């Protein structure tokens, strides 16, 4: 019995570290959240920030408005977007057993871009026609609605195809092709548009975390929570899928229904973030690798929460950089995530000497 | 007393559904009536492409049959949910592992999936079974190692441990010894036999190792290229010629007497050899390789005596009252070549 | 506010807790009931997920409901004296706004000309001292006269300049494109902040607490930013002049500026002068039969975007007595034409207007040598509207030109029918040599 005891103890030692890591990550989220609140175009002392957070009046009304109306929503959006994209990417990487997969691999974000392109770049410029309404209280849903419809259309297509195609590699390629088709259609749309419209669309493609006011944030929050909960529920299936579809099924995991849930969860997560914030790339690919590297495991029960938190941290960090604290310019968030994320992934690969081993 | 079989089939037809509308289904094998009982090791043999993998995958529920029924413990397999079926049958496949960052213990613990809740949490009982599986397969030394850093043999044992942890009444293995060296192969087969005996599980494995299968299996299932399946004990199948017919090919045949395949055709004169048992056995091999037909009659012009004198082996070559003495098989072969050359020259 | 923050932290915690070992959660939290149900061996994923989703949704709706009800302001109308407004403005040419005068406020409605029945944005312009006492339903309150404004376009700068109110400018987007020397001076001295042209910097804007932020242009990518500003209490005023199809309609928005500044009299006077001169010029070319043919703009990446028939520029061409090949197309924006189509016209056109940013004929040739076949190239009748440019690239054509369409028309008439305006000097246009 000695070997079994030692096996149990060593396993416990391994998994016993997990809550500690998660706690550390959660602490990281809090730290970066506070940093995000502290750094911006306008200098606001920490003391005032804390005062405003606990609900007391600050000396400057403007500061209060900035913190409550601009920085807090933006930081919360960063947390939601970072977590959502990361968990979406993780599921895609496990599902397709491909270390370079991300949440956009099924073409969901391209579908959203197409939807937005149609309303922004159409010959009659729908957004221009509805420009006045856009700024009224109930307005402003055109872009979000168009992006969601675009994502939903692609999602439907992918689900239908996934029912017919059992092989995941085929599904991956089909998803990538659909993404390419939508990108091509957007190009055609751009071709027939005027330079100002193209510039307008281009600004949307840069992504933005600061455009979600508090009263809309809750919708994004619901979508992310729903997608995230589905992902958590899929932890066991994802673990089984690490060994491949055949083994997963032989261990009692319902592969066909799992596929649908996984695709649905990723689409909700990626689609909602793209609809509210524009396309933000790279986070979904990098964060799962970082988390695997940190936690040293592929067990999704701890990997999913870890990825959630790590994604939030990375996005908050990128947002801080994008704000260029101290100056009044802001950089596009999508570019920053790629700029910061890529070297980090390169570092992870080199450290581990083998991407296959560090992945997945 | 006839025990109920764990898996049994009735008129099973396996194959592939038509890919396109116009083509017909490809039938790999039909009218399969087999049964796997507890405590048995059954080997599934057949030439390449005969459908061994297809049969294993169909029996484990991964592949849909084209016709007939499969019964699990008396009940139709199609009435089992995936989870319930996973509690009865576990498989070890040829699918490659591409994942890393998983410890061996974690991988084995995945075998408990059919019993754990929606989150996959392990109870102490689960851990007990996992530890038992680890001990039974002898992989305690590397339970903390990453699964990508295992040798082929170790990995195979880990996958078997996982199947064991699944605590099923039947384990189906598709070519478990495929990429292993001989010691590992022997170890795996021995392990499976032990498990079958001790746990009364039914173990079915497909393999290409004909000699290992003949020695180790309690039962054989043979598939031939026409899609017919024959079952029986290895000895029965050999003795009634089924074994040979399944593997019938032009270039070689099966020697029932020795239970091995004759690789070589006799092209030269017959030779008689007698003496020390072990020496005779091995010298015979060399002679057959040279193309001599070895038989037992005394009337052959060539006679070889292999005797052990003072701890060493000596061969005496007798040809028409000429006696030649050799100290090794190699010497013997050389001498034989000389003699036959002289004969041909005559 | 704080509720929301804690709510989001609670969400994060909810996710994390479920993902940790169920046994521990069962002991730790008070939600033992539903967590215990989750431990069922058959794995009711859907049930537990549904439960959690419902829980979340209920919480979310509950909190949002509390928040929105707390934000509803109940203001009681108070009795106030009537205010007399000196001078009133009304839209005659512009279709995008409507101003009405009431007892103690002015109502500014910004309309979408293509959807006449729907008034989409309503602003109540209320005198500062009465701001708390007057409330008009369904409007956004703007204190007048406005003392601070952030301009998002150089056109807005021109509006203030025309009414001599440049000191209300506190920030300008795209400062390097400003022409007005006076405003440029103020920018240099730091009296006006320069806003970057990308994403609108909401923090700096909020810190300034301007009376209004004037926005123009259908830039959908900025809407979200403006909405956030509005939520934070900043008045975002839409200047819908880009939807106007006539030059006078566009220029008439100076009256809106007048209403904001309580300078209606000046606005009326200035605009009437402009309109008068414009109409006089227009009538003077009406009777002429000779209408020179013209082509406009430059090719951009293989496509030639020409003004649509009903666009700002095309209306000028028509009013200046020229023949524009595409004046029949009912497009208010630009139209994409093949190079050959425009080339064909260019071979026989009399005048070439607005060839991109070109200053010299060599510069034109450098862009494309085929231009030398154009008739205007040979006859030296190429004109560009870049006569008044600031050192940093600002073009006054788009600044003061918007409020002085009479000057633009005069320039164009001088190009097409020089004898009518013999003593007019070019203001915005110059010949490309």
CSV table of C-alpha atoms in Angstrom, one decimal, chain A residues 12 19 22-23 26 33-34 39-42 52-55 61-63 65-66 68-72 74 76 79-80 83 120 127-136 139-140 143 191-195 199-200 203-204 207-208 210-218 221-222 225-226 229-230 232-234 257 261 276 301 305 308-309 323 327-330, chain C residues 1-2 4-9 11-12 14-16 18-20 24 45-46 49 52-53 56-57 60-61 64 110-115 118 120-121 194-204 206-209 215 217-234 236 238 240 242-243 300-303 305 331 333-336:
chain,number,residue,atom,x,y,z
A,12,UNK,CA,-2.7,15.9,-3.7
A,19,UNK,CA,-6.3,27.1,-5.4
A,22,UNK,CA,-6.0,30.8,-8.7
A,23,UNK,CA,-5.9,33.0,-5.7
A,26,UNK,CA,-7.4,36.7,-8.7
A,33,UNK,CA,-8.0,46.7,-12.1
A,34,UNK,CA,-6.8,49.3,-9.7
A,39,UNK,CA,-3.6,55.5,-15.1
A,40,UNK,CA,-5.3,57.5,-17.8
A,41,UNK,CA,-5.1,60.7,-19.7
A,42,UNK,CA,-6.0,62.8,-16.7
A,52,UNK,CA,-14.9,57.6,-5.2
A,53,UNK,CA,-14.9,53.8,-5.1
A,54,UNK,CA,-16.4,53.6,-1.7
A,55,UNK,CA,-19.1,56.1,-2.6
A,61,UNK,CA,-16.9,66.5,-9.8
A,62,UNK,CA,-15.1,65.9,-13.1
A,63,UNK,CA,-12.9,63.3,-11.5
A,65,UNK,CA,-17.4,61.4,-13.5
A,66,UNK,CA,-14.3,60.2,-15.1
A,68,UNK,CA,-17.4,56.3,-12.6
A,69,UNK,CA,-18.4,56.9,-16.2
A,70,UNK,CA,-15.3,56.2,-18.1
A,71,UNK,CA,-12.6,54.2,-16.2
A,72,UNK,CA,-14.7,51.8,-14.3
A,74,UNK,CA,-13.7,50.4,-19.4
A,76,UNK,CA,-14.9,46.1,-16.4
A,79,UNK,CA,-12.1,42.1,-17.7
A,80,UNK,CA,-15.1,40.7,-19.6
A,83,UNK,CA,-11.8,36.5,-20.0
A,120,UNK,CA,-21.1,51.1,-42.3
A,127,UNK,CA,-25.2,54.4,-40.2
A,128,UNK,CA,-25.1,57.8,-41.7
A,129,UNK,CA,-28.8,57.8,-42.4
A,130,UNK,CA,-29.5,56.7,-38.9
A,131,UNK,CA,-26.8,58.9,-37.5
A,132,UNK,CA,-29.2,61.1,-35.6
A,133,UNK,CA,-31.0,58.3,-34.0
A,134,UNK,CA,-27.7,56.7,-33.1
A,135,UNK,CA,-27.2,59.3,-30.4
A,136,UNK,CA,-30.6,59.2,-28.9
A,139,UNK,CA,-30.3,54.4,-30.4
A,140,UNK,CA,-26.9,53.0,-31.1
A,143,UNK,CA,-23.6,48.3,-35.0
A,191,UNK,CA,-13.8,48.7,-52.7
A,192,UNK,CA,-17.1,50.4,-53.5
A,193,UNK,CA,-17.0,52.7,-50.6
A,194,UNK,CA,-15.7,56.3,-50.1
A,195,UNK,CA,-12.5,57.0,-48.3
A,199,UNK,CA,-11.7,55.2,-42.5
A,200,UNK,CA,-14.7,54.9,-40.3
A,203,UNK,CA,-11.5,52.7,-36.8
A,204,UNK,CA,-14.0,50.1,-35.8
A,207,UNK,CA,-11.3,47.6,-31.4
A,208,UNK,CA,-12.2,49.7,-28.4
A,210,UNK,CA,-14.1,52.3,-23.9
A,211,UNK,CA,-17.3,52.5,-25.8
A,212,UNK,CA,-19.5,50.4,-23.6
A,213,UNK,CA,-21.5,52.6,-21.1
A,214,UNK,CA,-22.5,51.1,-17.8
A,215,UNK,CA,-26.1,50.6,-18.8
A,216,UNK,CA,-25.1,48.4,-21.7
A,217,UNK,CA,-22.3,46.6,-19.9
A,218,UNK,CA,-24.8,44.2,-18.2
A,221,UNK,CA,-21.8,40.6,-18.8
A,222,UNK,CA,-24.7,38.3,-19.2
A,225,UNK,CA,-21.3,34.7,-18.0
A,226,UNK,CA,-23.5,32.4,-20.0
A,229,UNK,CA,-20.7,28.9,-17.5
A,230,UNK,CA,-21.2,26.6,-20.5
A,232,UNK,CA,-17.1,25.4,-17.1
A,233,UNK,CA,-19.8,22.8,-17.6
A,234,UNK,CA,-17.8,21.4,-20.5
A,257,UNK,CA,-23.6,17.1,-27.9
A,261,UNK,CA,-22.1,23.2,-26.6
A,276,UNK,CA,-19.5,45.4,-28.3
A,301,UNK,CA,-11.3,22.2,-14.4
A,305,UNK,CA,-10.9,29.6,-14.4
A,308,UNK,CA,-10.5,33.6,-17.3
A,309,UNK,CA,-8.4,35.4,-14.8
A,323,UNK,CA,-4.2,54.5,-22.8
A,327,UNK,CA,-0.7,61.8,-22.9
A,328,UNK,CA,-4.1,62.4,-24.5
A,329,UNK,CA,-3.6,60.0,-27.4
A,330,UNK,CA,-4.9,56.5,-27.2
C,1,UNK,CA,-22.7,52.6,-8.5
C,2,UNK,CA,-20.9,50.6,-5.9
C,4,UNK,CA,-22.6,47.4,-9.7
C,5,UNK,CA,-18.9,47.0,-9.0
C,6,UNK,CA,-19.5,44.5,-6.3
C,7,UNK,CA,-21.9,42.7,-8.5
C,8,UNK,CA,-19.3,42.2,-11.1
C,9,UNK,CA,-16.8,41.0,-8.6
C,11,UNK,CA,-19.9,37.3,-10.9
C,12,UNK,CA,-16.2,36.6,-11.1
C,14,UNK,CA,-19.4,32.9,-8.8
C,15,UNK,CA,-17.5,31.5,-11.8
C,16,UNK,CA,-14.5,30.7,-9.8
C,18,UNK,CA,-18.2,26.7,-9.2
C,19,UNK,CA,-15.1,25.6,-10.8
C,20,UNK,CA,-13.3,24.8,-7.6
C,24,UNK,CA,-15.5,22.6,-0.5
C,45,UNK,CA,-25.1,19.7,-16.7
C,46,UNK,CA,-28.0,21.4,-18.3
C,49,UNK,CA,-26.3,25.6,-15.8
C,52,UNK,CA,-26.9,29.4,-12.5
C,53,UNK,CA,-28.0,31.3,-15.6
C,56,UNK,CA,-27.4,35.5,-12.6
C,57,UNK,CA,-30.1,36.9,-14.8
C,60,UNK,CA,-28.6,41.3,-13.0
C,61,UNK,CA,-32.2,42.5,-13.6
C,64,UNK,CA,-30.3,47.2,-13.1
C,110,UNK,CA,-32.2,68.1,-35.0
C,111,UNK,CA,-33.9,66.2,-37.7
C,112,UNK,CA,-32.9,63.7,-40.2
C,113,UNK,CA,-34.0,65.2,-43.5
C,114,UNK,CA,-34.8,61.8,-45.0
C,115,UNK,CA,-37.2,60.9,-42.2
C,118,UNK,CA,-39.3,61.6,-36.8
C,120,UNK,CA,-34.9,62.4,-33.2
C,121,UNK,CA,-32.8,64.7,-31.1
C,194,UNK,CA,-5.8,69.9,-29.1
C,195,UNK,CA,-7.6,66.6,-29.2
C,196,UNK,CA,-6.2,63.6,-31.0
C,197,UNK,CA,-8.0,62.5,-34.2
C,198,UNK,CA,-8.4,58.9,-33.4
C,199,UNK,CA,-10.7,57.7,-30.6
C,200,UNK,CA,-12.2,60.8,-29.0
C,201,UNK,CA,-10.5,61.3,-25.6
C,202,UNK,CA,-13.3,61.2,-23.2
C,203,UNK,CA,-11.3,61.7,-20.1
C,204,UNK,CA,-9.8,65.0,-21.1
C,206,UNK,CA,-14.9,65.2,-19.1
C,207,UNK,CA,-12.2,67.0,-17.1
C,208,UNK,CA,-13.0,70.2,-19.0
C,209,UNK,CA,-16.7,69.9,-18.3
C,215,UNK,CA,-20.2,66.6,-33.3
C,217,UNK,CA,-20.4,63.6,-39.6
C,218,UNK,CA,-21.8,60.1,-39.6
C,219,UNK,CA,-18.8,58.5,-38.0
C,220,UNK,CA,-20.4,55.4,-36.5
C,221,UNK,CA,-17.1,54.4,-34.9
C,222,UNK,CA,-17.3,57.4,-32.5
C,223,UNK,CA,-21.0,57.0,-31.5
C,224,UNK,CA,-20.1,54.7,-28.6
C,225,UNK,CA,-17.7,57.3,-27.3
C,226,UNK,CA,-20.3,60.1,-27.5
C,227,UNK,CA,-22.8,57.9,-25.7
C,228,UNK,CA,-20.5,57.4,-22.9
C,229,UNK,CA,-20.0,61.1,-22.7
C,230,UNK,CA,-23.7,61.7,-22.6
C,231,UNK,CA,-24.1,59.2,-19.8
C,232,UNK,CA,-21.5,61.2,-17.9
C,233,UNK,CA,-23.6,64.3,-18.2
C,234,UNK,CA,-21.8,66.1,-21.0
C,236,UNK,CA,-23.2,66.2,-27.0
C,238,UNK,CA,-25.2,67.0,-33.1
C,240,UNK,CA,-26.2,67.7,-38.8
C,242,UNK,CA,-23.3,67.1,-43.3
C,243,UNK,CA,-26.7,65.8,-44.2
C,300,UNK,CA,-7.8,57.4,-55.9
C,301,UNK,CA,-6.3,54.0,-56.1
C,302,UNK,CA,-7.8,53.3,-59.5
C,303,UNK,CA,-11.2,54.6,-58.7
C,305,UNK,CA,-14.8,59.4,-57.0
C,331,UNK,CA,-26.6,60.8,-55.2
C,333,UNK,CA,-22.3,61.5,-51.7
C,334,UNK,CA,-19.5,60.5,-54.0
C,335,UNK,CA,-19.8,58.1,-56.9
C,336,UNK,CA,-17.3,55.7,-58.0
